[in-house]
CSV table of C-alpha atoms in Angstrom, one decimal:
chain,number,residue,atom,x,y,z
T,10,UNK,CA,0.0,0.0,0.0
T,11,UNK,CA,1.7,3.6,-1.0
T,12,UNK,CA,1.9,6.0,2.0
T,13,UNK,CA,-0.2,8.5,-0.5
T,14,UNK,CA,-3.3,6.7,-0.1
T,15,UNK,CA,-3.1,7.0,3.2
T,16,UNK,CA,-2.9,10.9,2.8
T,17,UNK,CA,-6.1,11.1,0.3
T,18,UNK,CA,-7.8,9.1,2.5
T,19,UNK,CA,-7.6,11.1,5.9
T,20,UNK,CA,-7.7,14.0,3.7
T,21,UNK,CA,-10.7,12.7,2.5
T,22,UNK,CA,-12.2,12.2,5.8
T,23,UNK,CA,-11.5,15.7,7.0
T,24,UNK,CA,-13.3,17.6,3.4
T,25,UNK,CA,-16.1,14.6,2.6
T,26,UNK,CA,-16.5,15.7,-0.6
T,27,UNK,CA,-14.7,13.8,-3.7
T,28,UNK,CA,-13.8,16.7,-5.9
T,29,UNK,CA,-12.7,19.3,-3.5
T,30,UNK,CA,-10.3,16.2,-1.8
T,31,UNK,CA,-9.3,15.0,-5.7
T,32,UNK,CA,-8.4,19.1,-6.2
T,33,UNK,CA,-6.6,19.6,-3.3
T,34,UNK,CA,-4.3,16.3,-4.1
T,35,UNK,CA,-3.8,17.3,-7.5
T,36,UNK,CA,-5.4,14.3,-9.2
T,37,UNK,CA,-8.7,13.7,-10.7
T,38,UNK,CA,-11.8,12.3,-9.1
T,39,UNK,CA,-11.8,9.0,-10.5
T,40,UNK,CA,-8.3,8.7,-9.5
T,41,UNK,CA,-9.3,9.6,-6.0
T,42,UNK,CA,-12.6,6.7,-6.0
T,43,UNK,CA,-10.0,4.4,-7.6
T,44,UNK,CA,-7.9,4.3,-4.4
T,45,UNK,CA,-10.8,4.6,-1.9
T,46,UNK,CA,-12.2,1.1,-3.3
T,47,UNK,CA,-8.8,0.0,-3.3
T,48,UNK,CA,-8.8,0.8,0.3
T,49,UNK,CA,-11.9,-0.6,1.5
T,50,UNK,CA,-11.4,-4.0,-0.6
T,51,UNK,CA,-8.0,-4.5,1.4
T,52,UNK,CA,-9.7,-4.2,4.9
T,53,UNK,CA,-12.9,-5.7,3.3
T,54,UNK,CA,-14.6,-3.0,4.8
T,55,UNK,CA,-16.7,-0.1,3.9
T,56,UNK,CA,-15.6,3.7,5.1
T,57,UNK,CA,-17.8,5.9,3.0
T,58,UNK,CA,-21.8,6.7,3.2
T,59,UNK,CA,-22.2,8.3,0.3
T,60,UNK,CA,-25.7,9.5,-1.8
T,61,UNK,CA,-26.5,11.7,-4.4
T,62,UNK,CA,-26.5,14.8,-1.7
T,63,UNK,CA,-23.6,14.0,0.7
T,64,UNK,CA,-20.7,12.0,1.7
T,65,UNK,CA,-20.6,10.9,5.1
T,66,UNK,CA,-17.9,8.4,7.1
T,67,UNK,CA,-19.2,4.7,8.4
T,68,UNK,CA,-18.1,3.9,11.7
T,69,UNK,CA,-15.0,1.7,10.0
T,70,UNK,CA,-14.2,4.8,8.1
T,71,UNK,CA,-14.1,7.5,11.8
T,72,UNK,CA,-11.6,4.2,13.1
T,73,UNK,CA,-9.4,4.2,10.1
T,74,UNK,CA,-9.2,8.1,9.6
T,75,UNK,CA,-7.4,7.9,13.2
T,76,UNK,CA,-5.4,4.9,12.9
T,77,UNK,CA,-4.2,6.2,9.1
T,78,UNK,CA,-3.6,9.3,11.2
T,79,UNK,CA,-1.4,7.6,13.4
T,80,UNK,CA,0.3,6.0,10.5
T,81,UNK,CA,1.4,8.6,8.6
T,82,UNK,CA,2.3,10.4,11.9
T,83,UNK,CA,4.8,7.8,12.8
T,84,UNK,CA,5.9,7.5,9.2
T,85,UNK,CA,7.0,11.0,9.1
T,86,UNK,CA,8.9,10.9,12.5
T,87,UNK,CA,10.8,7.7,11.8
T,88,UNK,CA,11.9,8.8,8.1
T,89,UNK,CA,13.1,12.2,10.1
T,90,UNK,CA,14.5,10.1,12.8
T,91,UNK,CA,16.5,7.6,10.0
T,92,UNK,CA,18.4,10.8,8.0
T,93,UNK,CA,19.5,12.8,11.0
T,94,UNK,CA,20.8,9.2,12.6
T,95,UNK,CA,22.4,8.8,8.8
T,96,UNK,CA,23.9,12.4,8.8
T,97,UNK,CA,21.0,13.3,6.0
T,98,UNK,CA,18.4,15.3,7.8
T,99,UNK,CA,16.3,17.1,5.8
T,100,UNK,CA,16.6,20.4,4.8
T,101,UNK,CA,13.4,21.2,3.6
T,102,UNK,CA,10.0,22.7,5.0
T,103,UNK,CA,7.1,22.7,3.9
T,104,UNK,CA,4.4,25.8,5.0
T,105,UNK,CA,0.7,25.5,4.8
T,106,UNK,CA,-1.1,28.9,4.5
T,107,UNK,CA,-4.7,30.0,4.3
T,108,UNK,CA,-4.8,32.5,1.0
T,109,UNK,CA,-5.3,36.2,1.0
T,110,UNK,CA,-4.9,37.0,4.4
T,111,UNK,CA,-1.2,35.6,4.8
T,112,UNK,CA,0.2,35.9,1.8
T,113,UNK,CA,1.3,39.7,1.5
T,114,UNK,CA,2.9,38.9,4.6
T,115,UNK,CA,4.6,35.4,3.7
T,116,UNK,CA,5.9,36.6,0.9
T,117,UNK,CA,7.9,39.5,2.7
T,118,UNK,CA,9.1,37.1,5.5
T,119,UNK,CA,10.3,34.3,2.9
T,120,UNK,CA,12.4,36.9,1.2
T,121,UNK,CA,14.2,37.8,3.9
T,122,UNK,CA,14.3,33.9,5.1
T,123,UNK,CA,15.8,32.4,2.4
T,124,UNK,CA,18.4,35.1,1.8
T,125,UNK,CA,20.1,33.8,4.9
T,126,UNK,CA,19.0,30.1,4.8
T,127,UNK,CA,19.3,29.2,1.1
T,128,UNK,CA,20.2,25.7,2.0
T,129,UNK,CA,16.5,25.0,3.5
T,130,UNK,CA,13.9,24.0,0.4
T,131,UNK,CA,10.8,25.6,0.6
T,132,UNK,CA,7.6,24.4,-0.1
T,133,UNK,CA,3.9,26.5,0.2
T,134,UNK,CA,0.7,25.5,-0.2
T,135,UNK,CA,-2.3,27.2,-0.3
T,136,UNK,CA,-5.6,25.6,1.3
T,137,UNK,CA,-8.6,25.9,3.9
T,138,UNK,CA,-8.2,25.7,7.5
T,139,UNK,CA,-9.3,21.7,7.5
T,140,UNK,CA,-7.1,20.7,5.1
T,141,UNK,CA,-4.4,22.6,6.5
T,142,UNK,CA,-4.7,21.2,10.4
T,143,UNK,CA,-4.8,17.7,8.5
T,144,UNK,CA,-1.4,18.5,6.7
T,145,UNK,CA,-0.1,20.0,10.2
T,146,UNK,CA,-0.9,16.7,12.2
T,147,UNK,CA,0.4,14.0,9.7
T,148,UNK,CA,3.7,16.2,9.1
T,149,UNK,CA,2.9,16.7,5.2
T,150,UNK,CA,3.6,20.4,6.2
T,151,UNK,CA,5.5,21.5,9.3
T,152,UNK,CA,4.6,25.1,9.4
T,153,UNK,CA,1.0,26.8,9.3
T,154,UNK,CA,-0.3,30.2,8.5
T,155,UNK,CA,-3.7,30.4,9.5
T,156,UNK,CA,-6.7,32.7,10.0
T,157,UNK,CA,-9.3,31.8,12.2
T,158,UNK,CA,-12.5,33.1,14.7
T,159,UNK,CA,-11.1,34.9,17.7
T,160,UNK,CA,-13.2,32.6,20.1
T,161,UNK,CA,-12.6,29.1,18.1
T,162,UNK,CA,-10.0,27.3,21.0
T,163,UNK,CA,-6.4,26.1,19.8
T,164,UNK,CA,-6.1,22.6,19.5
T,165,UNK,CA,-3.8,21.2,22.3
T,166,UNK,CA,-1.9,19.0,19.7
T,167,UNK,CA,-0.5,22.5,18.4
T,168,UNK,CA,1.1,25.2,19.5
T,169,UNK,CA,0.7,28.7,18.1
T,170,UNK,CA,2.2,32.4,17.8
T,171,UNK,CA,-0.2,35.1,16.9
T,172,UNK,CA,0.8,37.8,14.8
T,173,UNK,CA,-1.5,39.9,13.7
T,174,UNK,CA,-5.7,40.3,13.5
T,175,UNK,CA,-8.6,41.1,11.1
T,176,UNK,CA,-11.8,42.3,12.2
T,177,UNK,CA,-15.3,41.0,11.1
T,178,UNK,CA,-17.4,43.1,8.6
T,179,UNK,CA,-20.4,43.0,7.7
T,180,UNK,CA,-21.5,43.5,3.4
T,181,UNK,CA,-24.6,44.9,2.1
T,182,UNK,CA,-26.1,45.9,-0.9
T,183,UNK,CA,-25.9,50.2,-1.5
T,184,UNK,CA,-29.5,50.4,-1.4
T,185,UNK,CA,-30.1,48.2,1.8
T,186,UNK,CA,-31.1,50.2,4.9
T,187,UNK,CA,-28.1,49.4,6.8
T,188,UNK,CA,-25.7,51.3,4.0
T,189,UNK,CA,-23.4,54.2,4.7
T,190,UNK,CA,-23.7,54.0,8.4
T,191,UNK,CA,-20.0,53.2,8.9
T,192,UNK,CA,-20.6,50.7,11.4
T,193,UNK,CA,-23.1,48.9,12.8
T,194,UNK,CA,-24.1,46.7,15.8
T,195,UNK,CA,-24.5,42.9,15.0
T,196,UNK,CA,-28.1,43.1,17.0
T,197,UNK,CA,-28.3,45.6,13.8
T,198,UNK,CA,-27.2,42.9,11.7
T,199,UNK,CA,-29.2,40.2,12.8
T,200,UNK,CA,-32.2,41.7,12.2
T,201,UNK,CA,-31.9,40.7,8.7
T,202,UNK,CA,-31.6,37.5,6.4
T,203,UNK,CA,-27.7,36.5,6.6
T,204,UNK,CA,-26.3,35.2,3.7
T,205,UNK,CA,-23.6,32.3,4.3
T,206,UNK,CA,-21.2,29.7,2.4
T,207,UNK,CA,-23.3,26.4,2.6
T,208,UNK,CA,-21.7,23.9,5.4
T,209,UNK,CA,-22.1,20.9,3.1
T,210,UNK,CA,-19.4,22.5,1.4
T,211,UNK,CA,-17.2,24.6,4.2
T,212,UNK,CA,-17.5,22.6,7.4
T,213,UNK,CA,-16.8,25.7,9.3
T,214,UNK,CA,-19.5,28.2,7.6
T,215,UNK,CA,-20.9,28.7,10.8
T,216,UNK,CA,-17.6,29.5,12.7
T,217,UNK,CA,-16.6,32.3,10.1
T,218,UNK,CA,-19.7,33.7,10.1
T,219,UNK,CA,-23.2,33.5,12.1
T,220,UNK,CA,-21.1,32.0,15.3
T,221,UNK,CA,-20.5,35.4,16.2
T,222,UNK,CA,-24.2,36.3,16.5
T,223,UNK,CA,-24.4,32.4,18.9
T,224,UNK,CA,-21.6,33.8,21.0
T,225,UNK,CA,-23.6,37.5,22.3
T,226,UNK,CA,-26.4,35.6,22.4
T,227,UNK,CA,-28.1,36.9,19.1
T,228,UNK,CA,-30.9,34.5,17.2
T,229,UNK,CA,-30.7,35.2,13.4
T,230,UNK,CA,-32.6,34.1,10.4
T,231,UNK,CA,-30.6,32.8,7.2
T,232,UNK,CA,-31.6,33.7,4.0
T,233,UNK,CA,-29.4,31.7,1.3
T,234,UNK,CA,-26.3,29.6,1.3
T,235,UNK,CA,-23.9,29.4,-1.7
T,236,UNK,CA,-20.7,27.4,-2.4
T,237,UNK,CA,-18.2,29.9,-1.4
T,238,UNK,CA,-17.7,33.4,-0.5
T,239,UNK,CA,-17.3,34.6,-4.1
T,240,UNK,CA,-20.8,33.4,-4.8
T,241,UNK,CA,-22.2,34.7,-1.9
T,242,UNK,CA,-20.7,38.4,-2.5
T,243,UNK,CA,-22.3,38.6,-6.2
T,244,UNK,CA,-25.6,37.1,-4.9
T,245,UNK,CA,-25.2,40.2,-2.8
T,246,UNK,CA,-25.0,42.7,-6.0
T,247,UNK,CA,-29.0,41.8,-6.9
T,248,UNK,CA,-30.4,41.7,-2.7
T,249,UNK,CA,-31.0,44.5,-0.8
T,250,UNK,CA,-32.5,42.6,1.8
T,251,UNK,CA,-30.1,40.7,3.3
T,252,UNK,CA,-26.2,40.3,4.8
T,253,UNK,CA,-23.2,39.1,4.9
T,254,UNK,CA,-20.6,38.8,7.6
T,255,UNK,CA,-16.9,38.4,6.7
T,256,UNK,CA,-13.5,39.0,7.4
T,257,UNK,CA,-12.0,42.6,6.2
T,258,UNK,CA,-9.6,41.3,4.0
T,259,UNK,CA,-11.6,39.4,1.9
T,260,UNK,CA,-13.1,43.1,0.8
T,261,UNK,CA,-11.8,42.6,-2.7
T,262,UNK,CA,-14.4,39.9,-3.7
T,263,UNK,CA,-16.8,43.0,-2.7
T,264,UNK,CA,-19.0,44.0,-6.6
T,265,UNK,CA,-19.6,47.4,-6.9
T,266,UNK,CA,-23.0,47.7,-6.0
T,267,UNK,CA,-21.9,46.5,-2.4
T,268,UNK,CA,-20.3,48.3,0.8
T,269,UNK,CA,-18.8,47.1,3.9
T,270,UNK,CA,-19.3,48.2,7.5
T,271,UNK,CA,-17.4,47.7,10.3
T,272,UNK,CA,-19.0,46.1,13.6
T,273,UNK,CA,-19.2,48.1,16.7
T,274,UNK,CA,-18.5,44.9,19.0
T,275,UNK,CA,-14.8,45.0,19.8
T,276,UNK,CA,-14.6,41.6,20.5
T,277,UNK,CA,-14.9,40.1,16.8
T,278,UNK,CA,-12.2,39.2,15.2
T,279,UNK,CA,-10.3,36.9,13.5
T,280,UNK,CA,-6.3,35.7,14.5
T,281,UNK,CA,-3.6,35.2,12.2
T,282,UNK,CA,-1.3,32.8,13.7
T,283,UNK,CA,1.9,30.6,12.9
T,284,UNK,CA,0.7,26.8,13.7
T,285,UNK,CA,3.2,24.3,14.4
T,286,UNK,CA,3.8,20.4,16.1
T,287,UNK,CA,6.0,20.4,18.7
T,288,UNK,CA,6.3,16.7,18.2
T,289,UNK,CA,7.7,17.7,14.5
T,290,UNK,CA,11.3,16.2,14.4
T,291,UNK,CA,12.2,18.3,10.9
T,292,UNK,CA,15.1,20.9,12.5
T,293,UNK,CA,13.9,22.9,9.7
T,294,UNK,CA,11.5,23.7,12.0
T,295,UNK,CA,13.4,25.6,15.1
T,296,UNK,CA,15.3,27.7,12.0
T,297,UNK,CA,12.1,29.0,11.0
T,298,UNK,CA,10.7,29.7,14.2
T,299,UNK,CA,13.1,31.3,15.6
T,300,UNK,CA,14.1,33.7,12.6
T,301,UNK,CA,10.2,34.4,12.3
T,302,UNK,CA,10.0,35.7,15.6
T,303,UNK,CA,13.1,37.5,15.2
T,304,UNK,CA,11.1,39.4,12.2
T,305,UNK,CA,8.0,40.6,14.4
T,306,UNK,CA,10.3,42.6,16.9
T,307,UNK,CA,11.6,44.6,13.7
C-alpha cells in the first residue's frame, strides 16, 4: 500500500467531498474513488456513506481516519529520525497557509528567510483551514499560517504564535437600509436574512460567520447559502434585503453595488497565527521559528 493513499484518504475524511479532496491532491476524481475502493477491498470493509447529496464516514471509516492518522504520523517521524541518525536530515520545510490574508505577509518574511537560509527547500501550499490542520498533524507540512475566529479554542496538539488580527465586517447591498452607516451593531445585523457559504461545502461556515451572533447571544434568520464566498458576494449585487458577515480582507471579492461596514463589538475578530507540532522532528522547523519571531520585533 503507497503511503499516498493513506494521505487522500484522511484528507478525504476531513473535506467529505470527492472533488474538493481529488483538487486539493492534484489528481482527478476517478483517481481519487479508484484508491478509496482499493482501500476498502483490502480491509474488506466499507468507510464511505455516500448519496446523491452528501458524503458521510461509516463507523469503520471515523476508526481508520485515526489509525491512518497515526500512520502517517509515525511515518514522518521515523523517516526524520532515520536521516539525522544517517547524517541526512532534511533540509526542507514545507508551509501551509490559508490565501489572502497571509500571503502579502509570507511573501515579505520568505524573502528575507531564504536570503540567509538558502540551504532549507521551501515548499507552500495554499488551502482551507481543514485541510491545513490535517497537513499539520500528519507532518505533510511543518509550518502553518492560519486565520481563524477569535473565540474558536487552539487545539492542544498544536502550539501557536499570533501575529496579527482582522476584524469582522459585515457586506450589504448600496441600497439596503443598513448602507453608509459606517458601522453597525451585530443586534443591527441580525435583524436581517444573513447570507452564508453552505456547510455541506465549508464545514466551518458557521464558525466564520453567524457563530458570532451564537456567542452574544443573538438569534438570526438565514436567508441563502452558496458554495463559497465569491458566490455569496455577487448574490449580494442583486439583494437588498439581506447580509453578509466576513472578514476585512476578503473586501476585494466585494462588486460594486456592495459596501462594507465595520461592527461596533470590539470583541470580533479573527487571528492570524503561525501553527506548528512540537512533536515535528524536521530541525527545519526551530530555524524557521526562531528567525520568524526575530522578524515581528523589527
Amino acid at each position: 500500500m503507497e503511503i499516498k493513499i493513506l494521505h487522500e484518504f484522511v484528507l478525504l475524511s476531513k473535506t467529505l467531498n470527492f472533488t474538493k479532496a481529488a483538487q486539493k491532491m492534484n489528481i482527478t476524481q476517478p483517481v481519487l474513488s479508484r484508491h478509496m475502493k482499493y482501500l476498502e477491498e483490502y480491509f474488506e470493509a466499507s468507510f464511505f456513506k455516500r448519496d446523491t447529496h452528501k458524503v458521510e464516514l461509516t463507523t469503520a471509516g471515523k476508526f481508520f481516519s485515526e489509525e491512518a492518522g497515526k500512520i502517517l504520523f509515525q511515518y514522518e517521524t521515523s523517516v526524520s529520525a532515520i536521516q539525522s541518525f544517517t547524517g541526512k536530515s532534511r533540509r526542507r520545510l514545507a508551509i501551509t497557509f490559508l490565501g489572502e490574508a497571509i500571503q502579502k505577509f509570507l511573501i515579505t518574511f520568505l524573502t528575507q528567510f531564504r536570503a540567509k537560509h538558502s540551504d532549507i527547500a521551501i515548499e507552500c501550499r495554499d488551502s482551507e483551514l481543514d485541510e491545513a490542520l490535517s497537513l499539520l498533524n500528519n507532518h505533510t507540512s511543518d509550518i502553518g499560517f492560519l486565520i481563524r475566529p477569535n473565540f474558536m479554542a487552539n487545539e492542544s496538539r498544536f502550539c501557536t504564535l499570533p501575529f496579527q488580527t482582522d476584524p469582522l465586517c459585515v457586506v450589504v447591498n448600496k441600497c439596503h437600509p443598513l448602507a453608509g452607516r459606517g458601522s453597525v451593531s451585530l443586534r443591527e445585523v441580525s435583524e436581517w436574512p444573513i447570507m452564508r457559504i453552505d456547510p455541506r461545502e465549508f464545514s466551518l461556515s458557521d464558525e466564520y460567520s453567524t457563530r458570532f451572533l451564537t456567542i452574544h447571544n443573538i438569534d438570526f434568520t438565514l436567508d441563502k447559502e452558496y458554495p463559497n464566498l465569491k458566490t455569496c458576494c455577487f448574490n449580494l449585487e442583486f439583494t437588498d434585503r439581506a447580509v453578509l458577515l466576513m472578514p476585512r480582507h476578503r473586501k476585494y471579492l466585494i462588486g460594486q453595488n456592495c459596501v462594507m461596514q465595520d461592527i461596533v463589538e470590539e470583541d470580533c475578530w479573527f487571528n492570524l497565527e503561525l501553527v506548528w507540532d512540537n512533536k515535528n522532528t524536521n530541525p527545519s522547523v526551530a530555524t524557521f521559528l526562531r528567525e520568524f519571531k526575530t522578524f515581528l520585533k523589527q
